mmCIF file of C-alpha atoms and ligand atoms in Angstrom:
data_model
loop_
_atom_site.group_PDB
_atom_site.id
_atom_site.type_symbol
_atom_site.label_atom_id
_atom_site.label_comp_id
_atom_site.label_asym_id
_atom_site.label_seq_id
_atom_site.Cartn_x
_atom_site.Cartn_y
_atom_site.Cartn_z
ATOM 1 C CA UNK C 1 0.000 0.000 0.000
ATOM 2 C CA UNK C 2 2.650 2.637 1.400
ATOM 3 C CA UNK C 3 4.503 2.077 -2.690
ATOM 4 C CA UNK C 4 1.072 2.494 -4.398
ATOM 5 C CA UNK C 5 0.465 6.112 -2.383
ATOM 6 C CA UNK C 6 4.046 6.629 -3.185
ATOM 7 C CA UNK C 7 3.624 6.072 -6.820
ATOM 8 C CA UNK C 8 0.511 8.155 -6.677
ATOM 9 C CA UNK C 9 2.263 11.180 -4.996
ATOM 10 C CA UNK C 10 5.130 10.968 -7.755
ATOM 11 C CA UNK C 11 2.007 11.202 -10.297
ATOM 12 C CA UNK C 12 -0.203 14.012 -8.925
ATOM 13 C CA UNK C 13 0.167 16.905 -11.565
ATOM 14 C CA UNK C 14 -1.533 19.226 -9.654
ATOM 15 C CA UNK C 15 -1.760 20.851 -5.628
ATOM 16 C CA UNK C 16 -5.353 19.525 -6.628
ATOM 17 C CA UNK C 17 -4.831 15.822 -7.668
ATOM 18 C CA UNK C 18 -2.447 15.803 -4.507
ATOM 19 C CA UNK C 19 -4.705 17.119 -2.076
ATOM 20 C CA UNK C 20 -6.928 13.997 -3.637
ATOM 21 C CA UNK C 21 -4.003 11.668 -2.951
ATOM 22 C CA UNK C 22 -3.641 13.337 0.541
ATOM 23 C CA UNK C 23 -7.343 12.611 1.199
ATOM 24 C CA UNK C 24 -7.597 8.943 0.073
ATOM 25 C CA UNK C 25 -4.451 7.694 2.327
ATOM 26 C CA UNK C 26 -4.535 9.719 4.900
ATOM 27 C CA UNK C 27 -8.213 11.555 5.380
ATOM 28 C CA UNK C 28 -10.622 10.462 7.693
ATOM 29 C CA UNK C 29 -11.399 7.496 5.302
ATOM 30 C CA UNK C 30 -8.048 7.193 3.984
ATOM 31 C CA UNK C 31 -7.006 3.789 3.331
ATOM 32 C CA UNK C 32 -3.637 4.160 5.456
ATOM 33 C CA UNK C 33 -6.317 5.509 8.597
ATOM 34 C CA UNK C 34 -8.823 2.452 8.024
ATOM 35 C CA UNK C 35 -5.804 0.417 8.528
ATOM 36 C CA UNK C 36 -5.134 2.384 11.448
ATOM 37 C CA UNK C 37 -8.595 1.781 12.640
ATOM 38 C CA UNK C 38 -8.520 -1.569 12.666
ATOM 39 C CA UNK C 39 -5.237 -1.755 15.174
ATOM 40 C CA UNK C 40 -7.913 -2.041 17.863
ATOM 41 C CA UNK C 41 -8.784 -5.575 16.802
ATOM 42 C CA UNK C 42 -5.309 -6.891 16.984
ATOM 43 C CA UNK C 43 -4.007 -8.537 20.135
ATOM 44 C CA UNK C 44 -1.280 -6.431 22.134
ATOM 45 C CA UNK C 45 1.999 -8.089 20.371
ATOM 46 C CA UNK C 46 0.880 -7.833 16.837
ATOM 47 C CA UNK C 47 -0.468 -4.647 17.332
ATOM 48 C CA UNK C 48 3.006 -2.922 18.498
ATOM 49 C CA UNK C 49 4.435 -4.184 15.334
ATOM 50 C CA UNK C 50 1.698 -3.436 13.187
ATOM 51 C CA UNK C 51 1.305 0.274 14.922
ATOM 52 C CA UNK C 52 5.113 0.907 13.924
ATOM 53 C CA UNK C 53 4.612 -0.279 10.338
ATOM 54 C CA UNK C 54 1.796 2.275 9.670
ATOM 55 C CA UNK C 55 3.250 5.297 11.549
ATOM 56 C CA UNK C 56 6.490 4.645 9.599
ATOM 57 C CA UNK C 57 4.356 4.152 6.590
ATOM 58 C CA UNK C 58 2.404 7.232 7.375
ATOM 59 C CA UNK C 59 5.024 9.411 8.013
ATOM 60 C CA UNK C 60 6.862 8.375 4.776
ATOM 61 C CA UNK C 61 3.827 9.139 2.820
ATOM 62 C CA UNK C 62 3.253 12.830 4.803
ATOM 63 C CA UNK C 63 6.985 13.628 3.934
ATOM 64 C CA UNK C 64 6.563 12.452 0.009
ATOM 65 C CA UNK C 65 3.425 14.529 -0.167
ATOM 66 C CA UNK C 66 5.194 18.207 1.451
ATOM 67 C CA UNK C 67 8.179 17.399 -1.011
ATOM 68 C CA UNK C 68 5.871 16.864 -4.057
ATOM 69 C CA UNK C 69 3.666 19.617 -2.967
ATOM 70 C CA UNK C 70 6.646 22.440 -2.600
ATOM 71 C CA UNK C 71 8.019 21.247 -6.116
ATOM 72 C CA UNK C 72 4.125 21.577 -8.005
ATOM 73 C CA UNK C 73 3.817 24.777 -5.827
ATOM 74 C CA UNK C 74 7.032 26.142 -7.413
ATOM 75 C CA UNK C 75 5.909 25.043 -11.032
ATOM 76 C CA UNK C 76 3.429 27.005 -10.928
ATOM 77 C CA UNK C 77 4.720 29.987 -9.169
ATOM 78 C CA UNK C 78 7.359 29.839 -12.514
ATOM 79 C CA UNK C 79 4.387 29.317 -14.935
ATOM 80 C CA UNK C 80 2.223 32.173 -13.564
ATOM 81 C CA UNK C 81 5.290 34.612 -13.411
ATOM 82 C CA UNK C 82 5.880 33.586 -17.079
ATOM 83 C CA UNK C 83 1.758 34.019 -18.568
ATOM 84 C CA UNK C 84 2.231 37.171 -16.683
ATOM 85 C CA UNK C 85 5.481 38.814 -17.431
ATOM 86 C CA UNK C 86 4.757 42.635 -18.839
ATOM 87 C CA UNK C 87 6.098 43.256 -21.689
ATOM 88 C CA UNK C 88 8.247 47.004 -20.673
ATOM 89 C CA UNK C 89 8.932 47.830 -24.358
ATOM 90 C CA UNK C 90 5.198 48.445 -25.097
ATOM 91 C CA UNK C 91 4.239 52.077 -25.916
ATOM 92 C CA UNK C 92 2.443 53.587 -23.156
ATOM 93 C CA UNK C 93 -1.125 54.730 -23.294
ATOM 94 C CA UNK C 94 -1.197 58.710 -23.584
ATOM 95 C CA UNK C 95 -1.975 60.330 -20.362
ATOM 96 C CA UNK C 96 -4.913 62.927 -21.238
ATOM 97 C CA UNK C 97 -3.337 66.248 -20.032
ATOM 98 C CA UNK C 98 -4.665 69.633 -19.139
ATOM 99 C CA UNK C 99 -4.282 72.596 -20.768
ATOM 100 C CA UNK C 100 -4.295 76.473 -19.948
ATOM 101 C CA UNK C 101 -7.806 78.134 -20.587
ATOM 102 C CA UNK C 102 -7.816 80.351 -23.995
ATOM 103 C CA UNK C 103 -8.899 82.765 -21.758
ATOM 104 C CA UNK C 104 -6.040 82.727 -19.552
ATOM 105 C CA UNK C 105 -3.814 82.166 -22.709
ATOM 106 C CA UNK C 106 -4.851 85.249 -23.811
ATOM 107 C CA UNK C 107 -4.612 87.168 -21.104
ATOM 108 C CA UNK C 108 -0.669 85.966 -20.269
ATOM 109 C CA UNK C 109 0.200 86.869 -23.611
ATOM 110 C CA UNK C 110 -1.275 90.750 -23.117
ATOM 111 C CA UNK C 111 0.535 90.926 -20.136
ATOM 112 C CA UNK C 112 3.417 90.065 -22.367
ATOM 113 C CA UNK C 113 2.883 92.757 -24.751
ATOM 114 C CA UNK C 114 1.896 95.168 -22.499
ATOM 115 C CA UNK C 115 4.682 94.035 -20.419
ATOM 116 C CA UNK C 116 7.706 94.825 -22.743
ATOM 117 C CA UNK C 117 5.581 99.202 -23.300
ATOM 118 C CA UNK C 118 6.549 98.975 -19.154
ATOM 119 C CA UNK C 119 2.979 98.521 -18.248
ATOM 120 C CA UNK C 120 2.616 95.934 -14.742
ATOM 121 C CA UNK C 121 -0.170 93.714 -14.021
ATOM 122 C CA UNK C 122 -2.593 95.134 -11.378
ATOM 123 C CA UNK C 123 -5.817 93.317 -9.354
ATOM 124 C CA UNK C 124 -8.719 94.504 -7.616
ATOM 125 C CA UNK C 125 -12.131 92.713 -6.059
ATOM 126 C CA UNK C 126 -14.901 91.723 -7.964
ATOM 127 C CA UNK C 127 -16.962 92.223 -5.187
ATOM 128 C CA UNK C 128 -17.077 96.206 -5.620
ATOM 129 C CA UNK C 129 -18.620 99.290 -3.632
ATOM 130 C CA UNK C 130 -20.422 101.870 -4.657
ATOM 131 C CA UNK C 131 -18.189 104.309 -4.650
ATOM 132 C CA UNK C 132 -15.347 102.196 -6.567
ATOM 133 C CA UNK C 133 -17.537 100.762 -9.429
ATOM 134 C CA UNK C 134 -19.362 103.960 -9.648
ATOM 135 C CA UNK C 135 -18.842 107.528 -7.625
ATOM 136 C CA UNK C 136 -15.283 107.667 -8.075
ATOM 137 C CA UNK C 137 -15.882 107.443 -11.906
ATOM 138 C CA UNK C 138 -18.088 110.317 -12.137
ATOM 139 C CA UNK C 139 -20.848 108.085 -12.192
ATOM 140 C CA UNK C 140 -23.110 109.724 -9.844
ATOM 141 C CA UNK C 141 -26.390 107.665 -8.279
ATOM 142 C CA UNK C 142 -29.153 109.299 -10.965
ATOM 143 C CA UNK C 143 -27.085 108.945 -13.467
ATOM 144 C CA UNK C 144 -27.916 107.373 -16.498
ATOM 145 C CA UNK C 145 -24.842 104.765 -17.203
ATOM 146 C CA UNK C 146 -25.546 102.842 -14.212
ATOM 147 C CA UNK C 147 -28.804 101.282 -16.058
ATOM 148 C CA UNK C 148 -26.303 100.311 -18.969
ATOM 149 C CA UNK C 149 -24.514 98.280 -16.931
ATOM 150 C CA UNK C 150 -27.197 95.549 -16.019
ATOM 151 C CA UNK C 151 -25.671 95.577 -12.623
ATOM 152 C CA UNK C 152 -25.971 92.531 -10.358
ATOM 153 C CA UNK C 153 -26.313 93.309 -6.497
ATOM 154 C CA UNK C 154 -24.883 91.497 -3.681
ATOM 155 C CA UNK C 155 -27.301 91.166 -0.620
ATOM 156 C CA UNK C 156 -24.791 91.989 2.007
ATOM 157 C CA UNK C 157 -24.547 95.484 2.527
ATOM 158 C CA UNK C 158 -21.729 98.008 3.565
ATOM 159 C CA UNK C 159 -20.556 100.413 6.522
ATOM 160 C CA UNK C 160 -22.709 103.079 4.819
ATOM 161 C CA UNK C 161 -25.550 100.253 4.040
ATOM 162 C CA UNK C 162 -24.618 100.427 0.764
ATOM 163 C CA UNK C 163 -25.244 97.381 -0.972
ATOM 164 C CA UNK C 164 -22.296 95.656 -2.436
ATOM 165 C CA UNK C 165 -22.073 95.089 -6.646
ATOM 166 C CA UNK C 166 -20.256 92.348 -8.568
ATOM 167 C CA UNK C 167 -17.867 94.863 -10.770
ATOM 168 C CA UNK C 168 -19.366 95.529 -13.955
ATOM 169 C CA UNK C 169 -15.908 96.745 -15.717
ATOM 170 C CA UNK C 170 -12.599 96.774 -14.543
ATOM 171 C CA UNK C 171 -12.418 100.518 -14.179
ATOM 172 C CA UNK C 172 -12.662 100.395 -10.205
ATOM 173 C CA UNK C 173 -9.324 99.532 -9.853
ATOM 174 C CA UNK C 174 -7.893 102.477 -11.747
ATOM 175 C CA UNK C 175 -9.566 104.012 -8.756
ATOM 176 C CA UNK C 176 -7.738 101.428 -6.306
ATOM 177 C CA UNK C 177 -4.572 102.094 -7.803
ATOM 178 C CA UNK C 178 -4.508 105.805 -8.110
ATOM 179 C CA UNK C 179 -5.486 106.028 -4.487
ATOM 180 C CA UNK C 180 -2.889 103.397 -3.202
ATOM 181 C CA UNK C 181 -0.411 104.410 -5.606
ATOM 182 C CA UNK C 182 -0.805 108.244 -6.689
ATOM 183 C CA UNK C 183 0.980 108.794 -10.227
ATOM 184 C CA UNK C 184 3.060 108.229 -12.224
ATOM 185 C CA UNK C 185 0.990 104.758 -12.842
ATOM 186 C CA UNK C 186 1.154 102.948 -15.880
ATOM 187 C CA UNK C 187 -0.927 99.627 -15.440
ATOM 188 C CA UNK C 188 -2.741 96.974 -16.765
ATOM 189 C CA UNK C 189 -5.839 95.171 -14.866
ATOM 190 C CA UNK C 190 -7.194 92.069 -16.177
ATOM 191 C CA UNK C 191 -10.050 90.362 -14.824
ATOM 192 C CA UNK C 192 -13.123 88.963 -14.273
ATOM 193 C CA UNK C 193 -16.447 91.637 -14.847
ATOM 194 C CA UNK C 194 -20.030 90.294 -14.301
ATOM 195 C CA UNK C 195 -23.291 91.826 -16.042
ATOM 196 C CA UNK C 196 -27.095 90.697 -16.340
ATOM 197 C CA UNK C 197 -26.588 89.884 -19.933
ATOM 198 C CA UNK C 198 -26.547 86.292 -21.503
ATOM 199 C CA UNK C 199 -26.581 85.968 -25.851
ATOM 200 C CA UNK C 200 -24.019 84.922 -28.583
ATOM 201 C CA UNK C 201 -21.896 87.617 -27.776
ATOM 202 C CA UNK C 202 -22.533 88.347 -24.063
ATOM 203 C CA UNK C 203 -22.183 86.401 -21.042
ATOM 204 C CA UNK C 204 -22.638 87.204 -17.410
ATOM 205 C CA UNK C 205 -19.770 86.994 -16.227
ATOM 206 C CA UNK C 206 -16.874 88.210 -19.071
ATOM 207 C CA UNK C 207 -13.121 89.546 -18.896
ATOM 208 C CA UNK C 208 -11.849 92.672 -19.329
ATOM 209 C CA UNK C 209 -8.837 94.256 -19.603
ATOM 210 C CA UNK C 210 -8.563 97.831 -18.069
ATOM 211 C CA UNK C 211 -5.792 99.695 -18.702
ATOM 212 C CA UNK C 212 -4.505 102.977 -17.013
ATOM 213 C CA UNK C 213 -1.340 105.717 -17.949
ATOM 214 C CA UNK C 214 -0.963 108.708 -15.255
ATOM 215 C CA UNK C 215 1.595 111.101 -15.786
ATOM 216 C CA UNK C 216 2.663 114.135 -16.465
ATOM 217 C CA UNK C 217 2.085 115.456 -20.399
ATOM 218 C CA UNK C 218 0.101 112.979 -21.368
ATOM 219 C CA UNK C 219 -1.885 112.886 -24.170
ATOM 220 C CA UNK C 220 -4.228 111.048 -26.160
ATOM 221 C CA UNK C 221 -1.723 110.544 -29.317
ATOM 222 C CA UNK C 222 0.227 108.176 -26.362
ATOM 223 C CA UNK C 223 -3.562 106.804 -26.237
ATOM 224 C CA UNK C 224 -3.400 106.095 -30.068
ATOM 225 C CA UNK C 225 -0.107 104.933 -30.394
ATOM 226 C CA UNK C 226 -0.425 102.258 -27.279
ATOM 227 C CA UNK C 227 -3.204 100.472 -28.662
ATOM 228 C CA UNK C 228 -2.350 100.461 -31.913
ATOM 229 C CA UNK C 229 1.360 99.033 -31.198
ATOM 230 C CA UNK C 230 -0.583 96.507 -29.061
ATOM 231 C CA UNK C 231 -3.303 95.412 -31.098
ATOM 232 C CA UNK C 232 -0.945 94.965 -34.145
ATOM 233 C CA UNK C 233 1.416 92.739 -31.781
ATOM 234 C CA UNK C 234 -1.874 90.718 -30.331
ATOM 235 C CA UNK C 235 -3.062 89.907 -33.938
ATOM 236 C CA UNK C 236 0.565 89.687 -35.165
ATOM 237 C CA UNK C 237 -0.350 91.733 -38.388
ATOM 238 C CA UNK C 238 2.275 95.093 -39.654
ATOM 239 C CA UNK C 239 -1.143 96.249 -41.173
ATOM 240 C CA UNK C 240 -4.028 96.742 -38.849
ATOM 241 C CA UNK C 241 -7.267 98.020 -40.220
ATOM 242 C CA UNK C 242 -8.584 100.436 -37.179
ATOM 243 C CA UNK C 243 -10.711 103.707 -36.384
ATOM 244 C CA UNK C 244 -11.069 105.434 -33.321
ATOM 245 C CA UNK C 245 -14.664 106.268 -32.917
ATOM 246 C CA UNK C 246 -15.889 109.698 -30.715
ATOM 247 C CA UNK C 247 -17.801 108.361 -28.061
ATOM 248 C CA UNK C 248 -18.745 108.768 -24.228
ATOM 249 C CA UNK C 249 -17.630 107.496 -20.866
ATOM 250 C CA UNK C 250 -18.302 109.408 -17.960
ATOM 251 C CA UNK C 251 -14.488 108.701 -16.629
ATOM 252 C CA UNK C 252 -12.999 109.944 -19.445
ATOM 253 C CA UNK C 253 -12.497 112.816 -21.514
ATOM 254 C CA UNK C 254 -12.944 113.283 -24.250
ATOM 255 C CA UNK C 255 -14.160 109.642 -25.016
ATOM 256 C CA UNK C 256 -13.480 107.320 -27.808
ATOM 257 C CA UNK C 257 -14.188 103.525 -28.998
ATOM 258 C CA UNK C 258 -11.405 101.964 -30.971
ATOM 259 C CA UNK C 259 -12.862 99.729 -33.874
ATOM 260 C CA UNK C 260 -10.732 96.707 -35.797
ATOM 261 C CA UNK C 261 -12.022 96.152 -39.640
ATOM 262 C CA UNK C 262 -12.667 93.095 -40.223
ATOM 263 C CA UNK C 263 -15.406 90.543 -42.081
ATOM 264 C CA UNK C 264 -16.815 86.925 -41.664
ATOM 265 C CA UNK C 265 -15.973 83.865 -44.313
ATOM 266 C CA UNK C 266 -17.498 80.532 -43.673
ATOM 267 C CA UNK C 267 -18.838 81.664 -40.303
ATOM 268 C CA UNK C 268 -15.203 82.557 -39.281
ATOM 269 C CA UNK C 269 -14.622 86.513 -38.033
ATOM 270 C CA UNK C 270 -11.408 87.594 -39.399
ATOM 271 C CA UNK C 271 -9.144 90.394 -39.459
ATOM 272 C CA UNK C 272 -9.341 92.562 -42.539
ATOM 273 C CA UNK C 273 -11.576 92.512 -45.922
ATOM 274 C CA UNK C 274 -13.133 95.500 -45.301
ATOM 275 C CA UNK C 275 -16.529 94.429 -44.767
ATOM 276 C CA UNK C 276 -17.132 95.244 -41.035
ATOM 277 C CA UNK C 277 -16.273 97.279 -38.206
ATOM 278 C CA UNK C 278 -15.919 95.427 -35.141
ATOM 279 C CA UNK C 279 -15.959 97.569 -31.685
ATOM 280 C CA UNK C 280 -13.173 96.329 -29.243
ATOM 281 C CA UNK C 281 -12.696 98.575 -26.928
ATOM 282 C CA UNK C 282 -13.589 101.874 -25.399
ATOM 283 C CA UNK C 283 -10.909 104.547 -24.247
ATOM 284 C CA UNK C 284 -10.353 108.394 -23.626
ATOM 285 C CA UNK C 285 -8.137 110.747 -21.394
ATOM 286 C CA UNK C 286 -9.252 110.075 -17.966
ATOM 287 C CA UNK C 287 -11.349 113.185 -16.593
ATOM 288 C CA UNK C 288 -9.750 115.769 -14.423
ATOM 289 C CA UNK C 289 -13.299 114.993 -11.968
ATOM 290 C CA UNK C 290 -11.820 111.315 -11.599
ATOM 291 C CA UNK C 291 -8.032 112.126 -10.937
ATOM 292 C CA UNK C 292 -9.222 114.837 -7.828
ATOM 293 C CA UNK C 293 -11.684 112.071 -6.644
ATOM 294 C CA UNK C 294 -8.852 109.730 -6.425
ATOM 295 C CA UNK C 295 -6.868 112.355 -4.684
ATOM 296 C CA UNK C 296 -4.493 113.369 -7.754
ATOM 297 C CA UNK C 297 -3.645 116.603 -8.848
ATOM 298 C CA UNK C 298 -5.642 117.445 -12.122
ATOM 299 C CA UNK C 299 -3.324 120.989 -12.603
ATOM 300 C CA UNK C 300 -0.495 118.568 -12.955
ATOM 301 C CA UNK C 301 -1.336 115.275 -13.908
ATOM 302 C CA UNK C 302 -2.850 113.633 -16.759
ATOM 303 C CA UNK C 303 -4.035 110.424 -18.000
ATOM 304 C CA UNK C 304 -5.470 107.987 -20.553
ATOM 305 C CA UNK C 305 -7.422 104.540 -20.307
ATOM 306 C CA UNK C 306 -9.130 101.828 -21.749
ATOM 307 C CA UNK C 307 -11.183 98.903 -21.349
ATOM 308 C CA UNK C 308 -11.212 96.161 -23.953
ATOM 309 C CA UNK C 309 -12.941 92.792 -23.823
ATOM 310 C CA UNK C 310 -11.078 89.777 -23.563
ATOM 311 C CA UNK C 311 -13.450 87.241 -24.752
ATOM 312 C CA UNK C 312 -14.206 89.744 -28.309
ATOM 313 C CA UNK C 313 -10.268 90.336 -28.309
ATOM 314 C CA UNK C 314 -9.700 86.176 -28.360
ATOM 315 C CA UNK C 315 -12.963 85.673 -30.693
ATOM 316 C CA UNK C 316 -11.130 88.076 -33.230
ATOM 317 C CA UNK C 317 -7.600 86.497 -33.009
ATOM 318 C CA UNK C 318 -8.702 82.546 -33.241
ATOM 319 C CA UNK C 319 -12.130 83.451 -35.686
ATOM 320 C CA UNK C 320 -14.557 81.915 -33.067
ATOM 321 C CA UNK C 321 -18.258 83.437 -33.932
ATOM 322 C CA UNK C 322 -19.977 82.972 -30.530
ATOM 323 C CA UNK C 323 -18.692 83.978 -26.590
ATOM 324 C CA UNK C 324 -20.577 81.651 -24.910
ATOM 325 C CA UNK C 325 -18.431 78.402 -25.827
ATOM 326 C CA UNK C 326 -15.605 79.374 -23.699
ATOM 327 C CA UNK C 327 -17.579 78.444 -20.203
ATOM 328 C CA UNK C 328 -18.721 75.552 -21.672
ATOM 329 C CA UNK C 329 -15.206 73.332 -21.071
ATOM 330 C CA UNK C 330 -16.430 71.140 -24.029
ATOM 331 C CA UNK C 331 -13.387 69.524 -25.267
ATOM 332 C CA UNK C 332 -14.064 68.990 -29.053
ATOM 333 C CA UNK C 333 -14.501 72.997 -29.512
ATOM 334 C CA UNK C 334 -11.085 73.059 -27.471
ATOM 335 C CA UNK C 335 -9.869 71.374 -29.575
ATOM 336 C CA UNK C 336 -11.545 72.685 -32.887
ATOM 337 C CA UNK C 337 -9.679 75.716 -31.993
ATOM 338 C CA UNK C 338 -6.670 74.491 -31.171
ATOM 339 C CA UNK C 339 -6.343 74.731 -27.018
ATOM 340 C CA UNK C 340 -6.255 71.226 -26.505
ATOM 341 C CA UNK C 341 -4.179 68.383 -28.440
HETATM 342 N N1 LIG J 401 -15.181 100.633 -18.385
HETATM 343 C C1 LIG J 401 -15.639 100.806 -19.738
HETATM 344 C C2 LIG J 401 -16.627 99.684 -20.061
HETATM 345 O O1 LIG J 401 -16.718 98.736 -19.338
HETATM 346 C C3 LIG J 401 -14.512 100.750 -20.726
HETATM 347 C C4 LIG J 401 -13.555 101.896 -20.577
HETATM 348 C C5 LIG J 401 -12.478 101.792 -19.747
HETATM 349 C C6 LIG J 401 -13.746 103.082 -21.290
HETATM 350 C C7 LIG J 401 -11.581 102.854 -19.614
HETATM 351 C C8 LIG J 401 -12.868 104.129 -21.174
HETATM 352 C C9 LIG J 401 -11.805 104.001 -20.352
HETATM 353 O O2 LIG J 401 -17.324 99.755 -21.033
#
């Protein structure tokens, strides 16, 4: 019996067919315990000898089986390492990765351009008083402006119980600056703006980019020649179709808007072709009213602005017809317009 469980062991293929083995010599019915079993029946002499046999038997059978069982263990161990091996040289999968918002794109690169004319990049709240968003720039409580700008109110209201606005331009932090500041200033402000409006070409909440020269002498041919230099570096053109446009502000004097020419193939806005005027920005020489309420001298100091809109500046460079797109993270118009691989 103890050569035929032997043999047996020797032929298990598997930890399975051994544990089988295992089971039918030495289990609780295993042949090699029935044997054992019957050692009870046996007078006392016999049963010595016979006892000996089968532990000896037993024993040699336990040992065959843990020698047997650590070599199938290892064969497998070695056949799952080699079904599983990873092959290193394969290509990986491309990792999706994120990319900076056109917006912000656009915004670093103006800071660029503005950057190397000496301007430096300035910040204010967009949760605005009164006075900042409005009083300071000669925008009085009755007057008519404030209805243009579809202003959103915050419930909370101020030391004065004023209540508090979201900033409807950037123009508050000319304010900001001249008063922390004083002259001479030469900044830019870009930033977030928020008005009641929502269609193809407005959104609630928009960018702007203010910008704000204080100095002494000058004058609104510096006006001209800044945005010009900078449009025609944004748009990367030597030729730039433009027009400045009389208009009014009631921060600046006298007022202007500066228009790019430009026209629309295949649904694409474009610079050039003299078909269209598109309005990108208003301007002027800041008013004398606005320097004294920021507490600089009007007798000595001058100044010009502007205020152009990001989104319309973007929309004019890359030829994308509607604003509303650019909130919507949607990945295929990313990449459409090239901002995303
Ligand atoms: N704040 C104005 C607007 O939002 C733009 C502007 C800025 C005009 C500075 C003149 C000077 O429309």
């Amino acid at each position: 019996l103890q050569e035929q469980v032997l043999q047996e062991v020797r032929e298990a293929d598997s930890l399975d067919a051994l544990e089988r083995v295992r089971v039918s010599a030495l289990g609780k019915k295993g042949r090699i315990t029935g044997l054992m079993k019957q050692l009870g029946g046996l007078d006392p002499e016999e049963r010595k000898a016979a006892g000996q046999r089968l532990n000896a038997a037993k024993q040699a059978v336990q040992e065959a089986i843990d020698a047997r069982k650590g070599e199938l263990a290892e064969r497998e161990l070695r056949e799952r390492l080699a079904r599983e091996r990873v092959d290193v040289s394969l290509p990986p999968r491309p990792d999706p990765v994120g990319h900076i918002h056109p917006i912000s794109r656009t915004i670093e690169e103006m800071i660029a351009i503005f950057g190397e004319m000496g301007f430096r990049a300035a910040e204010g709240p967009h949760i605005e008083d009164d006075f900042h968003n409005f009083s300071a720039l000669n925008i009085p409580p009755e007057h008519p402006a404030r209805q243009e700008h579809d202003t959103f109110y915050v419930r909370a209201t101020d030391a004065q119980g004023e209540r508090k606005v979201l900033r409807t331009h950037t123009s508050p932090v000319q304010v900001r600056a001249m008063q922390a500041e004083g002259p001479p200033l030469r900044i830019i402000v870009p930033g977030r703006t928020f008005r009641s409006d929502d269609d193809a070409t407005h959104s609630p909440m928009f960018h702007q980019m203010e910008g704000l020269v204080v100095d002494r002498a000058t004058t609104m041919s510096h006006l001209k020649g800044t945005l010009v230099a900078f449009c025609k570096a944004f748009f990367g053109v030597e030729e730039l179709p433009a027009r400045f446009r009389p208009s009014y502000f009631p921060f600046t004097e006298p007022s202007a808007e500066m228009d790019i020419g430009c026209s629309k193939r295949d649904g694409q806005l474009r610079i050039g072709g003299g078909e269209d005027w598109l309005e990108v920005l208003g301007c002027g020489m800041v008013h004398p009213r606005v320097l004294e309420n920021c507490g600089v001298d009007s007798g000595e100091y001058q100044g010009f602005a502007f205020g152009l809109g990001i989104e319309r500046m973007a929309m004019l460079k890359y030829g994308i017809p509607d604003l509303r797109p650019f909130f919507d993270s949607d990945l295929r118009w990313l990449r459409h317009y090239g901002f995303a691989p």
